[in-house]
XYZ file of N, CA, C and O in Angstrom:
528
model
N 323.193 46.120 85.760
C 324.573 46.528 85.932
C 324.944 47.634 84.934
O 325.693 48.534 85.280
N 324.405 47.528 83.707
C 324.689 48.568 82.713
C 324.138 49.910 83.161
O 324.756 50.946 82.937
N 322.967 49.882 83.795
C 322.355 51.120 84.264
C 323.194 51.800 85.324
O 323.342 53.025 85.327
N 323.768 51.007 86.222
C 324.596 51.569 87.287
C 325.876 52.152 86.698
O 326.310 53.231 87.087
N 326.481 51.445 85.744
C 327.702 51.956 85.113
C 327.415 53.233 84.340
O 328.217 54.167 84.350
N 326.270 53.286 83.689
C 325.900 54.484 82.937
C 325.665 55.656 83.892
O 326.112 56.772 83.634
N 324.985 55.392 85.017
C 324.750 56.423 86.018
C 326.068 56.903 86.618
O 326.285 58.111 86.781
N 326.968 55.977 86.928
C 328.268 56.334 87.492
C 329.084 57.161 86.497
O 329.756 58.111 86.874
N 328.997 56.806 85.227
C 329.685 57.572 84.193
C 329.125 58.988 84.118
O 329.885 59.959 84.006
N 327.816 59.119 84.209
C 327.187 60.434 84.186
C 327.599 61.257 85.407
O 327.938 62.438 85.286
N 327.577 60.637 86.589
C 327.965 61.330 87.824
C 329.419 61.793 87.737
O 329.758 62.904 88.148
N 330.285 60.951 87.187
C 331.692 61.315 87.040
C 331.845 62.517 86.116
O 332.624 63.432 86.400
N 331.102 62.539 85.023
C 331.163 63.679 84.108
C 330.688 64.964 84.791
O 331.274 66.028 84.599
N 329.642 64.850 85.597
C 329.139 66.018 86.330
C 330.189 66.499 87.336
O 330.428 67.701 87.470
N 330.849 65.545 88.018
C 331.901 65.916 88.974
C 333.052 66.623 88.266
O 333.572 67.615 88.774
N 333.458 66.101 87.127
C 334.521 66.754 86.363
C 334.108 68.163 85.944
O 334.907 69.098 86.009
N 332.859 68.320 85.515
C 332.372 69.644 85.113
C 332.379 70.604 86.299
O 332.793 71.766 86.158
N 331.948 70.130 87.466
C 331.965 70.988 88.658
C 333.390 71.369 89.012
O 333.666 72.525 89.380
N 334.332 70.415 88.902
C 335.731 70.730 89.213
C 336.294 71.752 88.232
O 337.044 72.652 88.631
N 335.924 71.658 86.956
C 336.397 72.627 85.964
C 335.825 74.011 86.272
O 336.542 75.017 86.244
N 334.533 74.060 86.598
C 333.900 75.341 86.936
C 334.535 75.929 88.197
O 334.806 77.137 88.258
N 334.795 75.079 89.187
C 335.427 75.559 90.423
C 336.836 76.080 90.145
O 337.249 77.100 90.711
N 337.574 75.415 89.261
C 338.918 75.872 88.916
C 338.866 77.228 88.226
O 339.631 78.141 88.552
N 337.953 77.370 87.278
C 337.808 78.645 86.567
C 337.405 79.750 87.549
O 337.938 80.863 87.494
N 336.470 79.442 88.460
C 336.050 80.438 89.457
C 337.214 80.825 90.357
O 337.387 82.013 90.686
N 338.034 79.853 90.753
C 339.175 80.145 91.613
C 340.180 81.049 90.910
O 340.619 82.054 91.471
N 340.526 80.703 89.682
C 341.490 81.508 88.936
C 340.947 82.912 88.694
O 341.662 83.905 88.874
N 339.674 83.015 88.318
C 339.073 84.324 88.070
C 339.030 85.162 89.352
O 339.315 86.368 89.327
N 338.703 84.535 90.476
C 338.637 85.266 91.744
C 340.015 85.780 92.140
O 340.154 86.941 92.567
N 341.042 84.930 92.007
C 342.390 85.395 92.334
C 342.838 86.496 91.375
O 343.493 87.453 91.780
N 342.493 86.381 90.111
C 342.849 87.400 89.128
C 342.207 88.738 89.489
O 342.873 89.781 89.505
N 340.912 88.714 89.803
C 340.204 89.938 90.189
C 340.808 90.521 91.453
O 340.994 91.743 91.571
N 341.152 89.666 92.420
C 341.737 90.150 93.671
C 343.083 90.828 93.436
O 343.353 91.896 93.992
N 343.913 90.233 92.583
C 345.227 90.823 92.302
C 345.078 92.137 91.559
O 345.740 93.133 91.885
N 344.216 92.177 90.563
C 343.991 93.416 89.808
C 343.474 94.512 90.732
O 343.967 95.655 90.713
N 342.494 94.166 91.561
C 341.937 95.176 92.476
C 342.960 95.643 93.493
O 343.019 96.829 93.813
N 343.743 94.739 94.020
C 344.699 95.109 95.059
C 345.840 95.947 94.511
O 346.294 96.893 95.148
N 346.321 95.617 93.316
C 347.514 96.275 92.795
C 347.241 97.483 91.909
O 348.064 98.394 91.859
N 346.143 97.492 91.204
C 345.901 98.582 90.259
C 344.765 99.505 90.693
O 344.864 100.713 90.579
N 343.685 98.950 91.158
C 342.539 99.767 91.536
C 342.646 100.215 92.991
O 342.012 101.173 93.396
N 343.445 99.527 93.772
C 343.657 99.818 95.201
C 342.365 99.672 96.003
O 342.126 100.407 96.957
N 341.546 98.732 95.608
C 340.304 98.450 96.331
C 340.345 96.999 96.815
O 340.817 96.114 96.107
N 339.858 96.796 98.002
C 339.841 95.452 98.567
C 338.481 94.811 98.326
O 337.443 95.433 98.527
N 338.503 93.582 97.899
C 337.273 92.823 97.693
C 337.414 91.505 98.443
O 337.939 90.531 97.906
N 336.950 91.433 99.683
C 337.158 90.228 100.487
C 336.422 89.001 99.960
O 336.841 87.881 100.217
N 335.369 89.175 99.208
C 334.620 88.037 98.714
C 335.424 87.213 97.715
O 335.167 86.023 97.546
N 336.420 87.825 97.052
C 337.204 87.070 96.081
C 338.019 85.971 96.760
O 338.156 84.870 96.216
N 338.529 86.254 97.954
C 339.280 85.236 98.685
C 338.370 84.095 99.114
O 338.771 82.929 99.088
N 337.149 84.420 99.504
C 336.191 83.387 99.899
C 335.832 82.499 98.714
O 335.785 81.277 98.837
N 335.561 83.108 97.572
C 335.225 82.335 96.371
C 336.382 81.414 96.000
O 336.177 80.225 95.708
N 337.590 81.936 96.018
C 338.757 81.138 95.663
C 338.962 79.991 96.645
O 339.237 78.847 96.243
N 338.808 80.267 97.940
C 339.023 79.233 98.953
C 337.983 78.122 98.838
O 338.328 76.930 98.823
N 336.708 78.487 98.717
C 335.675 77.467 98.620
C 335.765 76.699 97.298
O 335.471 75.504 97.251
N 336.177 77.351 96.238
C 336.383 76.639 94.972
C 337.483 75.596 95.118
O 337.356 74.467 94.634
N 338.560 75.970 95.793
C 339.657 75.036 96.008
C 339.216 73.862 96.880
O 339.579 72.707 96.620
N 338.414 74.133 97.893
C 337.914 73.069 98.771
C 337.050 72.091 97.976
O 337.209 70.872 98.091
N 336.143 72.605 97.160
C 335.288 71.729 96.361
C 336.106 70.904 95.367
O 335.830 69.719 95.159
N 337.108 71.523 94.762
C 337.968 70.759 93.841
C 338.683 69.633 94.572
O 338.765 68.510 94.065
N 339.202 69.913 95.751
C 339.927 68.892 96.509
C 338.996 67.755 96.931
O 339.348 66.575 96.797
N 337.812 68.092 97.423
C 336.891 67.054 97.868
C 336.399 66.189 96.711
O 336.370 64.953 96.802
N 336.003 66.826 95.623
C 335.532 66.054 94.471
C 336.665 65.252 93.843
O 336.468 64.106 93.422
N 337.859 65.835 93.771
C 339.003 65.114 93.224
C 339.373 63.906 94.061
O 339.711 62.840 93.526
N 339.279 64.044 95.382
C 339.547 62.914 96.264
C 338.534 61.806 96.047
O 338.886 60.619 95.976
N 337.270 62.174 95.932
C 336.218 61.178 95.721
C 336.407 60.447 94.404
O 336.298 59.226 94.332
N 336.728 61.173 93.350
C 336.954 60.543 92.048
C 338.176 59.618 92.111
O 338.156 58.500 91.592
N 339.239 60.074 92.776
C 340.445 59.254 92.905
C 340.203 57.987 93.691
O 340.711 56.912 93.337
N 339.425 58.069 94.767
C 339.113 56.876 95.551
C 338.263 55.898 94.755
O 338.464 54.690 94.812
N 337.306 56.425 94.005
C 336.427 55.554 93.232
C 337.181 54.874 92.085
O 337.000 53.690 91.831
N 338.048 55.629 91.419
C 338.765 55.089 90.266
C 340.033 54.337 90.658
O 340.634 53.663 89.826
N 340.481 54.510 91.900
C 341.723 53.877 92.336
C 342.951 54.618 91.848
O 344.036 54.049 91.769
N 342.811 55.897 91.531
C 343.933 56.679 91.010
C 344.522 57.632 92.040
O 345.339 58.470 91.691
N 344.099 57.506 93.309
C 344.648 58.377 94.339
C 346.088 57.977 94.642
O 346.510 56.869 94.359
N 346.818 58.884 95.240
C 348.210 58.638 95.601
C 348.220 57.589 96.702
O 347.481 57.679 97.676
N 349.057 56.574 96.538
C 349.149 55.513 97.538
C 350.560 54.947 97.558
O 351.259 54.950 96.543
N 350.952 54.459 98.707
C 352.225 53.761 98.833
C 351.921 52.280 98.628
O 351.238 51.663 99.438
N 352.405 51.734 97.531
C 352.057 50.360 97.163
C 353.250 49.410 97.210
O 353.192 48.326 96.635
N 354.309 49.802 97.891
C 355.513 48.977 97.919
C 355.239 47.596 98.514
O 355.726 46.582 98.001
N 354.457 47.528 99.576
C 354.179 46.243 100.226
C 353.225 45.416 99.370
O 353.446 44.219 99.151
N 352.164 46.040 98.893
C 351.152 45.298 98.136
C 351.717 44.755 96.829
O 351.348 43.660 96.396
N 352.608 45.490 96.185
C 353.184 45.016 94.927
C 354.048 43.774 95.119
O 354.225 42.992 94.188
N 354.588 43.547 96.314
C 355.408 42.368 96.574
C 354.566 41.136 96.879
O 355.069 40.022 96.849
N 353.273 41.338 97.167
C 352.388 40.221 97.482
C 351.758 39.680 96.211
O 351.629 40.384 95.210
N 351.322 38.408 96.274
C 350.705 37.768 95.110
C 349.519 36.924 95.552
O 349.447 36.472 96.698
N 348.604 36.713 94.640
C 347.496 35.780 94.843
C 346.536 36.185 95.941
O 346.112 37.332 96.055
N 346.199 35.177 96.767
C 345.200 35.352 97.814
C 345.661 36.363 98.861
O 344.860 37.170 99.348
N 346.949 36.355 99.195
C 347.473 37.288 100.191
C 347.261 38.733 99.747
O 346.864 39.593 100.543
N 347.502 38.989 98.474
C 347.313 40.339 97.940
C 345.846 40.757 98.032
O 345.534 41.891 98.398
N 344.934 39.829 97.729
C 343.502 40.136 97.807
C 343.069 40.392 99.241
O 342.300 41.317 99.511
N 343.589 39.596 100.182
C 343.237 39.772 101.591
C 343.725 41.129 102.096
O 342.987 41.852 102.771
N 344.959 41.483 101.763
C 345.505 42.779 102.192
C 344.704 43.922 101.562
O 344.430 44.932 102.220
N 344.294 43.772 100.311
C 343.481 44.806 99.651
C 342.122 44.952 100.329
O 341.623 46.072 100.505
N 341.526 43.833 100.728
C 340.236 43.886 101.430
C 340.401 44.553 102.789
O 339.586 45.394 103.180
N 341.463 44.203 103.509
C 341.731 44.834 104.804
C 341.942 46.335 104.618
O 341.447 47.148 105.409
N 342.649 46.709 103.573
C 342.868 48.124 103.269
C 341.547 48.851 103.047
O 341.331 49.951 103.571
N 340.640 48.231 102.293
C 339.338 48.841 102.038
C 338.514 48.957 103.313
O 337.839 49.963 103.538
N 338.580 47.942 104.169
C 337.840 47.974 105.430
C 338.355 49.108 106.306
O 337.571 49.867 106.888
N 339.673 49.252 106.398
C 340.257 50.337 107.194
C 339.839 51.690 106.630
O 339.499 52.612 107.374
N 339.842 51.818 105.314
C 339.430 53.071 104.681
C 337.966 53.382 104.982
O 337.618 54.532 105.283
N 337.103 52.368 104.937
C 335.682 52.577 105.233
C 335.475 52.974 106.688
O 334.682 53.867 106.989
N 336.199 52.319 107.603
C 336.090 52.670 109.023
C 336.556 54.106 109.246
O 335.899 54.887 109.949
N 337.682 54.468 108.653
C 338.198 55.832 108.782
C 337.194 56.839 108.231
O 336.924 57.870 108.855
N 336.619 56.538 107.071
C 335.637 57.452 106.472
C 334.423 57.602 107.369
O 333.902 58.714 107.549
N 333.962 56.506 107.952
C 332.809 56.566 108.847
C 333.123 57.392 110.090
O 332.316 58.219 110.511
N 334.290 57.184 110.684
C 334.683 57.934 111.878
C 334.766 59.424 111.549
O 334.299 60.274 112.323
N 335.357 59.773 110.410
C 335.470 61.176 110.024
C 334.095 61.786 109.750
O 333.838 62.940 110.108
N 333.205 61.034 109.119
C 331.854 61.514 108.870
C 331.123 61.751 110.180
O 330.482 62.800 110.366
N 331.228 60.811 111.104
C 330.568 60.945 112.405
C 331.115 62.156 113.161
O 330.348 62.944 113.726
N 332.434 62.329 113.170
C 333.036 63.472 113.854
C 332.628 64.784 113.184
O 332.349 65.783 113.863
N 332.592 64.799 111.865
C 332.187 66.000 111.140
C 330.743 66.378 111.417
O 330.423 67.559 111.607
N 329.853 65.387 111.460
C 328.451 65.662 111.763
C 328.280 66.155 113.196
O 327.470 67.051 113.455
N 329.049 65.582 114.131
C 328.982 66.039 115.525
C 329.466 67.484 115.631
O 328.853 68.305 116.331
N 330.550 67.815 114.946
C 331.064 69.181 114.959
C 330.065 70.142 114.329
O 329.814 71.236 114.854
N 329.479 69.735 113.224
C 328.470 70.567 112.561
C 327.283 70.808 113.478
O 326.785 71.936 113.601
N 326.819 69.766 114.144
C 325.687 69.885 115.054
C 326.022 70.827 116.216
O 325.203 71.674 116.589
N 327.225 70.700 116.761
C 327.636 71.561 117.870
C 327.726 73.020 117.430
O 327.289 73.920 118.139
N 328.283 73.252 116.246
C 328.381 74.616 115.743
C 327.005 75.200 115.456
O 326.759 76.378 115.699
N 326.111 74.377 114.948
C 324.757 74.837 114.673
C 324.048 75.221 115.966
O 323.387 76.266 116.034
N 324.195 74.408 117.023
C 323.589 74.726 118.313
C 324.195 75.991 118.903
O 323.486 76.832 119.443
N 325.507 76.126 118.800
C 326.181 77.315 119.323
C 325.700 78.558 118.588
O 325.436 79.589 119.198
N 325.556 78.435 117.295
C 325.099 79.566 116.489
C 323.675 79.956 116.875
O 323.360 81.133 116.998
N 322.819 78.974 117.091
C 321.436 79.271 117.437
C 321.306 79.812 118.859
O 320.452 80.651 119.130
N 322.164 79.346 119.779
C 322.074 79.790 121.159
C 322.643 81.179 121.378
O 322.133 81.959 122.167
N 323.748 81.480 120.711
C 324.475 82.701 121.010
C 324.367 83.764 119.926
O 325.180 84.662 119.865
N 323.387 83.687 119.099
C 323.207 84.715 118.083
C 322.553 85.931 118.725
O 321.498 85.836 119.311
N 323.231 87.035 118.618
C 322.683 88.261 119.203
C 321.711 88.891 118.218
O 321.881 88.784 117.010
N 320.715 89.559 118.727
C 319.744 90.201 117.826
C 320.401 91.352 117.072
O 321.310 91.995 117.546
N 319.915 91.568 115.902
C 320.415 92.638 115.063
C 319.904 93.976 115.581
O 318.793 94.057 116.121
N 320.687 95.062 115.442
C 320.197 96.394 115.839
C 318.929 96.783 115.105
O 318.106 97.522 115.608
N 318.740 96.242 113.921
C 317.531 96.553 113.155
C 316.297 95.939 113.805
O 315.186 96.399 113.624
N 316.500 94.829 114.576
C 315.368 94.175 115.223
C 314.813 94.995 116.382
O 313.691 94.799 116.812
N 315.627 95.904 116.929
C 315.203 96.682 118.090
C 314.157 97.735 117.736
O 313.397 98.185 118.589
N 314.128 98.157 116.496
C 313.166 99.215 116.113
C 311.833 98.668 115.720
O 311.535 97.594 115.563
């Protein structure tokens, strides 16, 4: 059990480090984009991509950490009024619903990814460079 807690602590630290790096990358990308747009008058489309993907990674990792630690935003008005066994049963039902929802979303996401991958492979046109 100590090994698992130590591993989980290490994984959490790595997640926090990735979130910090993603935040710094997002801020730096937006800063570069604003400077380029307003002062240099040059467009750099990659800065928006870096900022967007950094924000996505921060949100996903932050959600995972919040779910694991129990610090995510939740409406607890009903659960706080319950006591004893009833509270435990409702908490277990809540976890089961969350697991089912996560599984359904994972399955739908994998199906969408698979469909997009097939579409990309089927409808990719050859490059003009391939003709020579």
